[in-house]
PDB file of C-alpha atoms in Angstrom:
ATOM      1  CA  SER A   1       0.000   0.000   0.000  1.00 88.00           C
ATOM      2  CA  VAL A   2       2.865   2.385   0.772  1.00 83.00           C
ATOM      3  CA  ARG A   3       4.570   1.636  -2.550  1.00 86.00           C
ATOM      4  CA  THR A   4       1.286   2.217  -4.388  1.00 85.00           C
ATOM      5  CA  PHE A   5       0.737   5.535  -2.619  1.00 81.00           C
ATOM      6  CA  ARG A   6       4.257   6.682  -3.470  1.00 78.00           C
ATOM      7  CA  ALA A   7       3.777   5.713  -7.117  1.00 79.00           C
ATOM      8  CA  LEU A   8       0.524   7.662  -7.279  1.00 77.00           C
ATOM      9  CA  ALA A   9       2.063  10.635  -5.485  1.00 75.00           C
ATOM     10  CA  ALA A  10       4.940  10.702  -7.982  1.00 73.00           C
ATOM     11  CA  ASP A  11       2.642  10.753 -11.027  1.00 68.00           C
ATOM     12  CA  SER A  12      -0.465  12.596  -9.865  1.00 61.00           C
ATOM     13  CA  GLU A  13      -1.111  16.294 -10.200  1.00 70.00           C
ATOM     14  CA  PRO A  14      -1.685  18.068  -7.906  1.00 71.00           C
ATOM     15  CA  SER A  15       0.203  16.536  -5.008  1.00 79.00           C
ATOM     16  CA  PRO A  16      -1.765  14.423  -2.513  1.00 84.00           C
ATOM     17  CA  HIS A  17       0.292  16.034   0.270  1.00 89.00           C
ATOM     18  CA  VAL A  18      -1.930  19.045   0.932  1.00 92.00           C
ATOM     19  CA  ILE A  19      -2.375  21.167   4.032  1.00 95.00           C
ATOM     20  CA  GLU A  20      -5.730  22.598   5.090  1.00 96.00           C
ATOM     21  CA  VAL A  21      -6.236  25.892   6.927  1.00 96.00           C
ATOM     22  CA  LEU A  22      -9.512  27.251   8.293  1.00 95.00           C
ATOM     23  CA  ALA A  23      -9.797  31.055   8.306  1.00 95.00           C
ATOM     24  CA  PRO A  24     -12.459  33.021  10.232  1.00 95.00           C
ATOM     25  CA  ASP A  25     -13.929  34.458   7.017  1.00 94.00           C
ATOM     26  CA  LEU A  26     -13.281  34.698   3.293  1.00 93.00           C
ATOM     27  CA  ASP A  27     -11.447  38.032   3.491  1.00 94.00           C
ATOM     28  CA  GLU A  28      -9.054  36.626   6.070  1.00 95.00           C
ATOM     29  CA  ALA A  29      -8.641  33.512   3.913  1.00 95.00           C
ATOM     30  CA  ARG A  30      -7.669  35.627   0.888  1.00 94.00           C
ATOM     31  CA  ALA A  31      -5.083  37.572   2.888  1.00 95.00           C
ATOM     32  CA  LEU A  32      -3.624  34.427   4.433  1.00 96.00           C
ATOM     33  CA  ALA A  33      -3.570  32.683   1.039  1.00 95.00           C
ATOM     34  CA  ASP A  34      -1.535  35.564  -0.403  1.00 95.00           C
ATOM     35  CA  ARG A  35       1.003  35.233   2.411  1.00 95.00           C
ATOM     36  CA  LEU A  36       1.182  31.463   2.006  1.00 95.00           C
ATOM     37  CA  GLU A  37       1.793  31.702  -1.743  1.00 94.00           C
ATOM     38  CA  ALA A  38       4.824  33.867  -0.983  1.00 94.00           C
ATOM     39  CA  VAL A  39       6.381  30.948   0.938  1.00 94.00           C
ATOM     40  CA  PRO A  40       9.058  29.264  -1.257  1.00 92.00           C
ATOM     41  CA  THR A  41       7.853  25.708  -0.580  1.00 91.00           C
ATOM     42  CA  VAL A  42       4.203  26.521  -1.438  1.00 93.00           C
ATOM     43  CA  ASP A  43       2.838  26.223  -4.957  1.00 91.00           C
ATOM     44  CA  GLN A  44      -0.768  27.325  -4.490  1.00 91.00           C
ATOM     45  CA  ALA A  45      -3.056  28.421  -1.679  1.00 95.00           C
ATOM     46  CA  ILE A  46      -6.577  27.853  -3.007  1.00 95.00           C
ATOM     47  CA  THR A  47      -9.690  29.484  -1.552  1.00 95.00           C
ATOM     48  CA  LEU A  48     -13.269  29.860  -2.764  1.00 94.00           C
ATOM     49  CA  GLN A  49     -12.174  33.078  -4.482  1.00 93.00           C
ATOM     50  CA  SER A  50      -9.787  31.018  -6.649  1.00 92.00           C
ATOM     51  CA  PHE A  51     -12.780  29.681  -8.589  1.00 92.00           C
ATOM     52  CA  VAL A  52     -13.673  33.196  -9.771  1.00 91.00           C
ATOM     53  CA  PRO A  53     -11.245  34.320 -12.505  1.00 89.00           C
ATOM     54  CA  ASP A  54      -9.529  37.688 -12.413  1.00 88.00           C
ATOM     55  CA  ASP A  55      -9.664  40.283 -15.217  1.00 89.00           C
ATOM     56  CA  GLN A  56     -13.012  39.006 -16.433  1.00 90.00           C
ATOM     57  CA  GLU A  57     -13.746  42.053 -18.579  1.00 90.00           C
ATOM     58  CA  GLU A  58     -10.540  41.644 -20.608  1.00 91.00           C
ATOM     59  CA  LYS A  59     -11.098  37.914 -21.039  1.00 91.00           C
ATOM     60  CA  LEU A  60     -14.729  38.378 -22.052  1.00 91.00           C
ATOM     61  CA  ASP A  61     -13.643  40.904 -24.694  1.00 91.00           C
ATOM     62  CA  LEU A  62     -11.322  38.271 -26.161  1.00 90.00           C
ATOM     63  CA  ILE A  63     -14.098  35.664 -26.094  1.00 90.00           C
ATOM     64  CA  ASP A  64     -16.503  38.069 -27.789  1.00 89.00           C
ATOM     65  CA  GLY A  65     -13.934  38.642 -30.519  1.00 89.00           C
ATOM     66  CA  LEU A  66     -13.523  34.913 -31.054  1.00 87.00           C
ATOM     67  CA  ALA A  67     -17.291  34.429 -31.107  1.00 86.00           C
ATOM     68  CA  LEU A  68     -17.577  37.101 -33.794  1.00 85.00           C
ATOM     69  CA  TYR A  69     -15.152  35.264 -36.080  1.00 83.00           C
ATOM     70  CA  LEU A  70     -16.041  31.672 -35.202  1.00 82.00           C
ATOM     71  CA  GLY A  71     -19.720  31.945 -34.369  1.00 76.00           C
ATOM     72  CA  ALA A  72     -20.987  31.491 -37.918  1.00 76.00           C
ATOM     73  CA  ALA A  73     -18.673  28.544 -38.570  1.00 75.00           C
ATOM     74  CA  LEU A  74     -19.801  26.863 -35.352  1.00 76.00           C
ATOM     75  CA  ASP A  75     -23.481  27.494 -35.972  1.00 72.00           C
ATOM     76  CA  ALA A  76     -25.140  24.099 -35.939  1.00 56.00           C
ATOM     77  CA  SER A  77     -27.066  23.816 -39.182  1.00 53.00           C
ATOM     78  CA  GLY A  78     -27.895  20.132 -38.867  1.00 54.00           C
ATOM     79  CA  ALA A  79     -25.975  16.885 -38.898  1.00 57.00           C
ATOM     80  CA  ALA A  80     -23.670  16.370 -41.850  1.00 63.00           C
ATOM     81  CA  ALA A  81     -24.573  13.569 -44.232  1.00 65.00           C
ATOM     82  CA  PRO A  82     -22.226  10.538 -44.195  1.00 67.00           C
ATOM     83  CA  LEU A  83     -19.529  10.624 -46.840  1.00 71.00           C
ATOM     84  CA  GLU A  84     -19.655   8.241 -49.760  1.00 75.00           C
ATOM     85  CA  PRO A  85     -16.644   5.887 -50.206  1.00 68.00           C
ATOM     86  CA  GLY A  86     -15.367   7.895 -53.170  1.00 77.00           C
ATOM     87  CA  ALA A  87     -15.756  11.147 -51.247  1.00 85.00           C
ATOM     88  CA  ARG A  88     -13.760   9.716 -48.323  1.00 85.00           C
ATOM     89  CA  ALA A  89     -10.837   8.871 -50.608  1.00 84.00           C
ATOM     90  CA  GLU A  90     -10.967  12.356 -52.092  1.00 87.00           C
ATOM     91  CA  ALA A  91     -11.135  13.913 -48.622  1.00 87.00           C
ATOM     92  CA  LEU A  92      -8.064  11.925 -47.541  1.00 86.00           C
ATOM     93  CA  THR A  93      -6.143  13.167 -50.587  1.00 87.00           C
ATOM     94  CA  LYS A  94      -7.111  16.766 -49.822  1.00 89.00           C
ATOM     95  CA  LEU A  95      -6.105  16.350 -46.193  1.00 88.00           C
ATOM     96  CA  ARG A  96      -2.679  14.974 -47.154  1.00 87.00           C
ATOM     97  CA  HIS A  97      -2.203  17.838 -49.625  1.00 86.00           C
ATOM     98  CA  SER A  98      -3.201  20.472 -47.061  1.00 88.00           C
ATOM     99  CA  LEU A  99      -0.864  18.993 -44.469  1.00 86.00           C
ATOM    100  CA  ARG A 100       2.071  18.975 -46.884  1.00 84.00           C
ATOM    101  CA  GLN A 101       1.418  22.579 -47.833  1.00 84.00           C
ATOM    102  CA  GLY A 102       1.030  23.605 -44.214  1.00 84.00           C
ATOM    103  CA  LEU A 103       4.201  21.865 -43.051  1.00 81.00           C
ATOM    104  CA  GLY A 104       6.088  23.733 -45.738  1.00 77.00           C
ATOM    105  CA  GLY A 105       4.670  27.064 -44.574  1.00 76.00           C
ATOM    106  CA  PRO A 106       2.602  28.142 -41.547  1.00 75.00           C
ATOM    107  CA  LEU A 107       2.639  24.723 -39.831  1.00 74.00           C
ATOM    108  CA  ASP A 108       6.260  24.792 -38.747  1.00 76.00           C
ATOM    109  CA  PRO A 109       7.104  21.169 -37.775  1.00 72.00           C
ATOM    110  CA  GLY A 110       9.068  22.366 -34.775  1.00 76.00           C
ATOM    111  CA  ARG A 111       6.072  24.217 -33.346  1.00 77.00           C
ATOM    112  CA  ASN A 112       3.398  21.849 -34.660  1.00 80.00           C
ATOM    113  CA  PRO A 113       4.564  18.305 -33.851  1.00 84.00           C
ATOM    114  CA  GLY A 114       0.967  17.075 -34.025  1.00 85.00           C
ATOM    115  CA  ALA A 115       0.667  17.994 -37.698  1.00 85.00           C
ATOM    116  CA  THR A 116       3.933  16.214 -38.454  1.00 86.00           C
ATOM    117  CA  SER A 117       2.810  13.095 -36.580  1.00 88.00           C
ATOM    118  CA  LEU A 118      -0.537  13.102 -38.399  1.00 88.00           C
ATOM    119  CA  ASP A 119       1.182  13.386 -41.784  1.00 86.00           C
ATOM    120  CA  ARG A 120       3.458  10.424 -40.989  1.00 87.00           C
ATOM    121  CA  ALA A 121       0.516   8.392 -39.674  1.00 89.00           C
ATOM    122  CA  LEU A 122      -1.543   9.021 -42.823  1.00 87.00           C
ATOM    123  CA  GLU A 123       1.414   8.053 -44.979  1.00 85.00           C
ATOM    124  CA  GLY A 124       1.761   4.824 -43.029  1.00 86.00           C
ATOM    125  CA  PHE A 125      -1.970   4.217 -43.313  1.00 86.00           C
ATOM    126  CA  GLU A 126      -1.829   4.389 -47.094  1.00 80.00           C
ATOM    127  CA  GLU A 127       1.185   2.059 -47.157  1.00 79.00           C
ATOM    128  CA  VAL A 128      -0.322  -0.579 -44.872  1.00 79.00           C
ATOM    129  CA  PHE A 129      -3.984  -0.550 -45.923  1.00 75.00           C
ATOM    130  CA  ASP A 130      -5.415  -0.841 -49.389  1.00 71.00           C
ATOM    131  CA  VAL A 131      -7.533   2.288 -48.794  1.00 74.00           C
ATOM    132  CA  SER A 132     -10.686   0.184 -48.975  1.00 81.00           C
ATOM    133  CA  PRO A 133     -14.059   1.697 -48.028  1.00 82.00           C
ATOM    134  CA  ALA A 134     -13.975  -0.128 -44.678  1.00 84.00           C
ATOM    135  CA  ALA A 135     -10.457   1.142 -43.909  1.00 86.00           C
ATOM    136  CA  LEU A 136     -11.417   4.704 -44.851  1.00 86.00           C
ATOM    137  CA  ALA A 137     -14.549   4.539 -42.699  1.00 85.00           C
ATOM    138  CA  GLY A 138     -12.455   3.377 -39.746  1.00 86.00           C
ATOM    139  CA  LEU A 139      -9.943   6.187 -40.343  1.00 87.00           C
ATOM    140  CA  GLU A 140     -12.755   8.729 -40.422  1.00 86.00           C
ATOM    141  CA  GLN A 141     -14.010   7.481 -37.063  1.00 86.00           C
ATOM    142  CA  ARG A 142     -10.549   7.745 -35.530  1.00 87.00           C
ATOM    143  CA  LEU A 143      -9.952  11.267 -36.812  1.00 87.00           C
ATOM    144  CA  VAL A 144     -13.289  13.050 -36.381  1.00 84.00           C
ATOM    145  CA  ARG A 145     -15.408  10.890 -34.105  1.00 85.00           C
ATOM    146  CA  PHE A 146     -15.188  13.352 -31.216  1.00 89.00           C
ATOM    147  CA  LEU A 147     -15.033  16.508 -33.323  1.00 85.00           C
ATOM    148  CA  PRO A 148     -18.766  17.313 -32.923  1.00 84.00           C
ATOM    149  CA  ILE A 149     -18.410  17.078 -29.147  1.00 88.00           C
ATOM    150  CA  LEU A 150     -15.386  19.381 -29.173  1.00 88.00           C
ATOM    151  CA  LEU A 151     -17.215  21.869 -31.385  1.00 86.00           C
ATOM    152  CA  ASP A 152     -20.184  21.821 -28.989  1.00 86.00           C
ATOM    153  CA  GLN A 153     -17.838  22.497 -26.076  1.00 89.00           C
ATOM    154  CA  LEU A 154     -16.231  25.373 -27.970  1.00 89.00           C
ATOM    155  CA  ARG A 155     -19.673  26.751 -28.835  1.00 87.00           C
ATOM    156  CA  VAL A 156     -20.656  26.705 -25.162  1.00 87.00           C
ATOM    157  CA  ALA A 157     -17.335  28.266 -24.123  1.00 88.00           C
ATOM    158  CA  LEU A 158     -17.906  31.181 -26.497  1.00 88.00           C
ATOM    159  CA  GLN A 159     -21.138  31.964 -24.631  1.00 87.00           C
ATOM    160  CA  ALA A 160     -19.287  32.696 -21.380  1.00 87.00           C
ATOM    161  CA  SER A 161     -20.434  35.554 -19.184  1.00 89.00           C
ATOM    162  CA  SER A 162     -19.112  37.208 -16.051  1.00 89.00           C
ATOM    163  CA  PHE A 163     -19.854  35.628 -12.678  1.00 88.00           C
ATOM    164  CA  GLY A 164     -18.989  36.041  -9.023  1.00 89.00           C
ATOM    165  CA  LEU A 165     -18.926  34.059  -5.799  1.00 90.00           C
ATOM    166  CA  ALA A 166     -22.727  34.008  -5.582  1.00 88.00           C
ATOM    167  CA  ASP A 167     -22.920  32.298  -8.980  1.00 90.00           C
ATOM    168  CA  LEU A 168     -20.777  29.310  -7.971  1.00 91.00           C
ATOM    169  CA  PRO A 169     -22.622  25.993  -7.512  1.00 92.00           C
ATOM    170  CA  ALA A 170     -23.812  25.290  -3.995  1.00 91.00           C
ATOM    171  CA  GLY A 171     -21.737  22.095  -3.835  1.00 91.00           C
ATOM    172  CA  ILE A 172     -18.514  24.038  -4.364  1.00 92.00           C
ATOM    173  CA  ARG A 173     -19.455  26.812  -1.962  1.00 91.00           C
ATOM    174  CA  GLU A 174     -20.289  24.335   0.806  1.00 92.00           C
ATOM    175  CA  ARG A 175     -16.880  22.659   0.469  1.00 93.00           C
ATOM    176  CA  TRP A 176     -14.999  25.953   0.835  1.00 95.00           C
ATOM    177  CA  LEU A 177     -17.253  28.090   3.045  1.00 94.00           C
ATOM    178  CA  ASN A 178     -19.234  26.730   5.981  1.00 93.00           C
ATOM    179  CA  ALA A 179     -22.472  27.989   7.502  1.00 91.00           C
ATOM    180  CA  GLU A 180     -20.581  30.030  10.128  1.00 92.00           C
ATOM    181  CA  GLY A 181     -18.684  31.901   7.408  1.00 92.00           C
ATOM    182  CA  GLN A 182     -15.349  30.157   8.019  1.00 95.00           C
ATOM    183  CA  ALA A 183     -13.349  29.737   4.826  1.00 96.00           C
ATOM    184  CA  ARG A 184     -11.129  26.821   3.842  1.00 96.00           C
ATOM    185  CA  ILE A 185      -7.654  27.215   2.337  1.00 96.00           C
ATOM    186  CA  MET A 186      -5.971  24.288   0.557  1.00 96.00           C
ATOM    187  CA  VAL A 187      -2.175  24.592   0.324  1.00 95.00           C
ATOM    188  CA  THR A 188      -0.177  22.505  -2.159  1.00 92.00           C
ATOM    189  CA  PRO A 189       3.638  22.075  -2.204  1.00 92.00           C
ATOM    190  CA  GLU A 190       5.865  23.677  -4.815  1.00 88.00           C
ATOM    191  CA  ALA A 191       7.884  20.503  -5.475  1.00 83.00           C
ATOM    192  CA  ARG A 192       7.284  16.774  -5.192  1.00 83.00           C
ATOM    193  CA  ILE A 193       7.410  15.403  -1.646  1.00 84.00           C
ATOM    194  CA  ARG A 194      10.073  12.691  -1.919  1.00 82.00           C
ATOM    195  CA  ASP A 195      10.796  11.867   1.722  1.00 82.00           C
ATOM    196  CA  ASN A 196      10.069  12.819   5.319  1.00 84.00           C
ATOM    197  CA  GLN A 197      12.539  15.688   5.159  1.00 88.00           C
ATOM    198  CA  ASP A 198      10.585  17.331   2.316  1.00 89.00           C
ATOM    199  CA  LEU A 199       7.323  16.681   4.171  1.00 90.00           C
ATOM    200  CA  ARG A 200       8.637  18.282   7.347  1.00 92.00           C
ATOM    201  CA  ALA A 201      10.012  21.309   5.498  1.00 93.00           C
ATOM    202  CA  PHE A 202       6.678  21.910   3.767  1.00 94.00           C
ATOM    203  CA  ALA A 203       4.696  21.496   6.992  1.00 95.00           C
ATOM    204  CA  ALA A 204       7.047  23.745   8.990  1.00 94.00           C
ATOM    205  CA  ALA A 205       6.931  26.516   6.375  1.00 94.00           C
ATOM    206  CA  VAL A 206       3.121  26.541   6.329  1.00 95.00           C
ATOM    207  CA  LEU A 207       2.821  26.324  10.128  1.00 95.00           C
ATOM    208  CA  ALA A 208       5.071  29.377  10.436  1.00 95.00           C
ATOM    209  CA  GLU A 209       2.377  31.414   8.655  1.00 94.00           C
ATOM    210  CA  ALA A 210      -0.673  29.449   9.823  1.00 94.00           C
ATOM    211  CA  PRO A 211      -0.049  27.780  13.220  1.00 94.00           C
ATOM    212  CA  ARG A 212      -3.524  26.162  13.239  1.00 93.00           C
ATOM    213  CA  ALA A 213      -3.029  24.401   9.892  1.00 95.00           C
ATOM    214  CA  THR A 214      -3.740  20.686   9.608  1.00 95.00           C
ATOM    215  CA  GLY A 215      -3.622  17.965   6.987  1.00 93.00           C
ATOM    216  CA  GLU A 216      -1.509  14.908   6.223  1.00 91.00           C
ATOM    217  CA  PRO A 217       1.941  16.633   6.180  1.00 93.00           C
ATOM    218  CA  VAL A 218       1.280  18.317   9.534  1.00 95.00           C
ATOM    219  CA  ILE A 219      -0.217  15.208  11.130  1.00 94.00           C
ATOM    220  CA  VAL A 220       2.525  12.871   9.924  1.00 90.00           C
ATOM    221  CA  SER A 221       5.278  15.258  11.027  1.00 91.00           C
ATOM    222  CA  ALA A 222       3.714  15.741  14.465  1.00 92.00           C
ATOM    223  CA  ALA A 223       3.083  12.016  14.868  1.00 89.00           C
ATOM    224  CA  GLY A 224       6.700  11.285  13.935  1.00 86.00           C
ATOM    225  CA  ASP A 225       7.930  13.777  16.538  1.00 88.00           C
ATOM    226  CA  ALA A 226       5.664  12.179  19.156  1.00 90.00           C
ATOM    227  CA  VAL A 227       6.944   8.663  18.369  1.00 86.00           C
ATOM    228  CA  VAL A 228      10.598   9.745  18.468  1.00 85.00           C
ATOM    229  CA  ALA A 229      10.081  11.619  21.735  1.00 90.00           C
ATOM    230  CA  ALA A 230       8.282   8.613  23.235  1.00 90.00           C
ATOM    231  CA  PHE A 231      11.101   6.305  22.086  1.00 88.00           C
ATOM    232  CA  TYR A 232      13.750   8.485  23.718  1.00 89.00           C
ATOM    233  CA  GLU A 233      11.701   8.764  26.915  1.00 94.00           C
ATOM    234  CA  ALA A 234      11.064   5.012  27.065  1.00 92.00           C
ATOM    235  CA  SER A 235      14.737   4.223  26.430  1.00 89.00           C
ATOM    236  CA  VAL A 236      15.958   6.558  29.168  1.00 93.00           C
ATOM    237  CA  LEU A 237      13.381   5.299  31.664  1.00 95.00           C
ATOM    238  CA  ALA A 238      14.120   1.651  30.834  1.00 92.00           C
ATOM    239  CA  LEU A 239      17.861   2.140  31.175  1.00 91.00           C
ATOM    240  CA  GLY A 240      17.414   3.970  34.455  1.00 93.00           C
ATOM    241  CA  LEU A 241      15.112   1.290  35.925  1.00 94.00           C
ATOM    242  CA  ILE A 242      17.347  -1.552  34.721  1.00 92.00           C
ATOM    243  CA  THR A 243      20.337   0.114  36.348  1.00 93.00           C
ATOM    244  CA  LEU A 244      18.393   0.599  39.587  1.00 94.00           C
ATOM    245  CA  VAL A 245      17.279  -3.059  39.662  1.00 94.00           C
ATOM    246  CA  LEU A 246      20.833  -4.242  38.976  1.00 93.00           C
ATOM    247  CA  LEU A 247      22.191  -2.118  41.815  1.00 93.00           C
ATOM    248  CA  VAL A 248      19.612  -3.618  44.164  1.00 93.00           C
ATOM    249  CA  VAL A 249      20.402  -7.184  43.056  1.00 93.00           C
ATOM    250  CA  PHE A 250      24.209  -7.076  42.731  1.00 91.00           C
ATOM    251  CA  ARG A 251      25.030  -4.242  45.139  1.00 90.00           C
ATOM    252  CA  ARG A 252      28.320  -3.784  43.240  1.00 91.00           C
ATOM    253  CA  VAL A 253      28.881  -1.108  40.614  1.00 92.00           C
ATOM    254  CA  GLY A 254      31.373  -3.280  38.710  1.00 92.00           C
ATOM    255  CA  ASP A 255      28.848  -6.078  38.184  1.00 92.00           C
ATOM    256  CA  VAL A 256      26.213  -3.579  37.066  1.00 93.00           C
ATOM    257  CA  LEU A 257      28.605  -2.093  34.510  1.00 93.00           C
ATOM    258  CA  MET A 258      29.413  -5.567  33.148  1.00 93.00           C
ATOM    259  CA  VAL A 259      25.707  -6.301  32.591  1.00 92.00           C
ATOM    260  CA  LEU A 260      25.163  -2.913  30.978  1.00 93.00           C
ATOM    261  CA  ALA A 261      28.202  -3.502  28.764  1.00 94.00           C
ATOM    262  CA  ALA A 262      26.622  -6.730  27.503  1.00 93.00           C
ATOM    263  CA  LEU A 263      23.393  -4.821  26.835  1.00 90.00           C
ATOM    264  CA  GLY A 264      25.341  -2.154  24.962  1.00 91.00           C
ATOM    265  CA  LEU A 265      27.086  -4.826  22.896  1.00 95.00           C
ATOM    266  CA  ALA A 266      23.701  -6.302  21.972  1.00 93.00           C
ATOM    267  CA  VAL A 267      22.546  -2.883  20.789  1.00 90.00           C
ATOM    268  CA  LEU A 268      25.682  -2.460  18.658  1.00 93.00           C
ATOM    269  CA  LEU A 269      25.286  -5.934  17.117  1.00 95.00           C
ATOM    270  CA  THR A 270      21.628  -5.232  16.324  1.00 92.00           C
ATOM    271  CA  ALA A 271      22.543  -1.940  14.647  1.00 91.00           C
ATOM    272  CA  GLY A 272      25.400  -3.583  12.744  1.00 94.00           C
ATOM    273  CA  ASN A 273      23.187  -6.390  11.461  1.00 93.00           C
ATOM    274  CA  ALA A 274      20.581  -3.850  10.361  1.00 92.00           C
ATOM    275  CA  VAL A 275      23.231  -2.059   8.279  1.00 92.00           C
ATOM    276  CA  VAL A 276      24.528  -5.317   6.750  1.00 94.00           C
ATOM    277  CA  LEU A 277      21.010  -6.550   5.927  1.00 92.00           C
ATOM    278  CA  GLY A 278      19.842  -3.139   4.681  1.00 90.00           C
ATOM    279  CA  LEU A 279      17.109  -2.817   7.326  1.00 88.00           C
ATOM    280  CA  GLU A 280      16.048   0.738   8.044  1.00 81.00           C
ATOM    281  CA  LEU A 281      15.131   1.693  11.609  1.00 77.00           C
ATOM    282  CA  ASN A 282      11.663   3.233  11.418  1.00 72.00           C
ATOM    283  CA  PHE A 283       8.504   3.748  13.445  1.00 68.00           C
ATOM    284  CA  ALA A 284       7.235   0.277  12.564  1.00 73.00           C
ATOM    285  CA  ASN A 285      10.205  -1.716  13.892  1.00 75.00           C
ATOM    286  CA  VAL A 286      11.783   0.581  16.469  1.00 73.00           C
TER     287      VAL A 286
END
């Protein structure tokens, strides 16, 4: 389970090692989030306000401009009729020709690797298949099957309008702002958490700005400190009680030291064997 978690943590985005902070209200959460994002080990400090984009007027002007140019082309005028086999072959020829012309001009291969890959794939398709109607129909499905969906999504995106916190869905608001007005802040690390040292550094940096923060990095770091402190305390108490019992039994300091020397030798042999066998001393086997 630990190996699986580490594999997921190495590949997933964002990091699963997040810290949560609860601010008294949304204004305080915004201010604290700004301070947290200035911390070198912090990537993002997300609040409810993060779901409302900045500079909406400028962005909406750009969207309106795109809608003006693309709106007519995206206007749904009915489903296109299926291509005839001969038309598919002709369409493939036109596509190859357009790609070749584009790659020699505006479609710079260095900046448009997708166009280059498509051209090579179509060339390989013509070499491998006999360009039969069935093969062309399959190629059409692979190339444009999801194009209508993407065009619908683009059409919807071009209808965007300004919105604020009150326009966010209730499910999102409830996850980031409770009934008492307290606001949640989710803090993510700047770099991948590779070991306990990285985890501790991230937790310590956030706690310096938000002492009441919680979450897996804070809990694990605090639990580790508690286990280490308990181990030291137990070791000192055990050694002290053993020494006291030995003094009562033997009543000679020399005999007590000989027994303690044997105990010390056992500790050294255990540590040496752990090094030879590659066993790491951790909270599970301490």
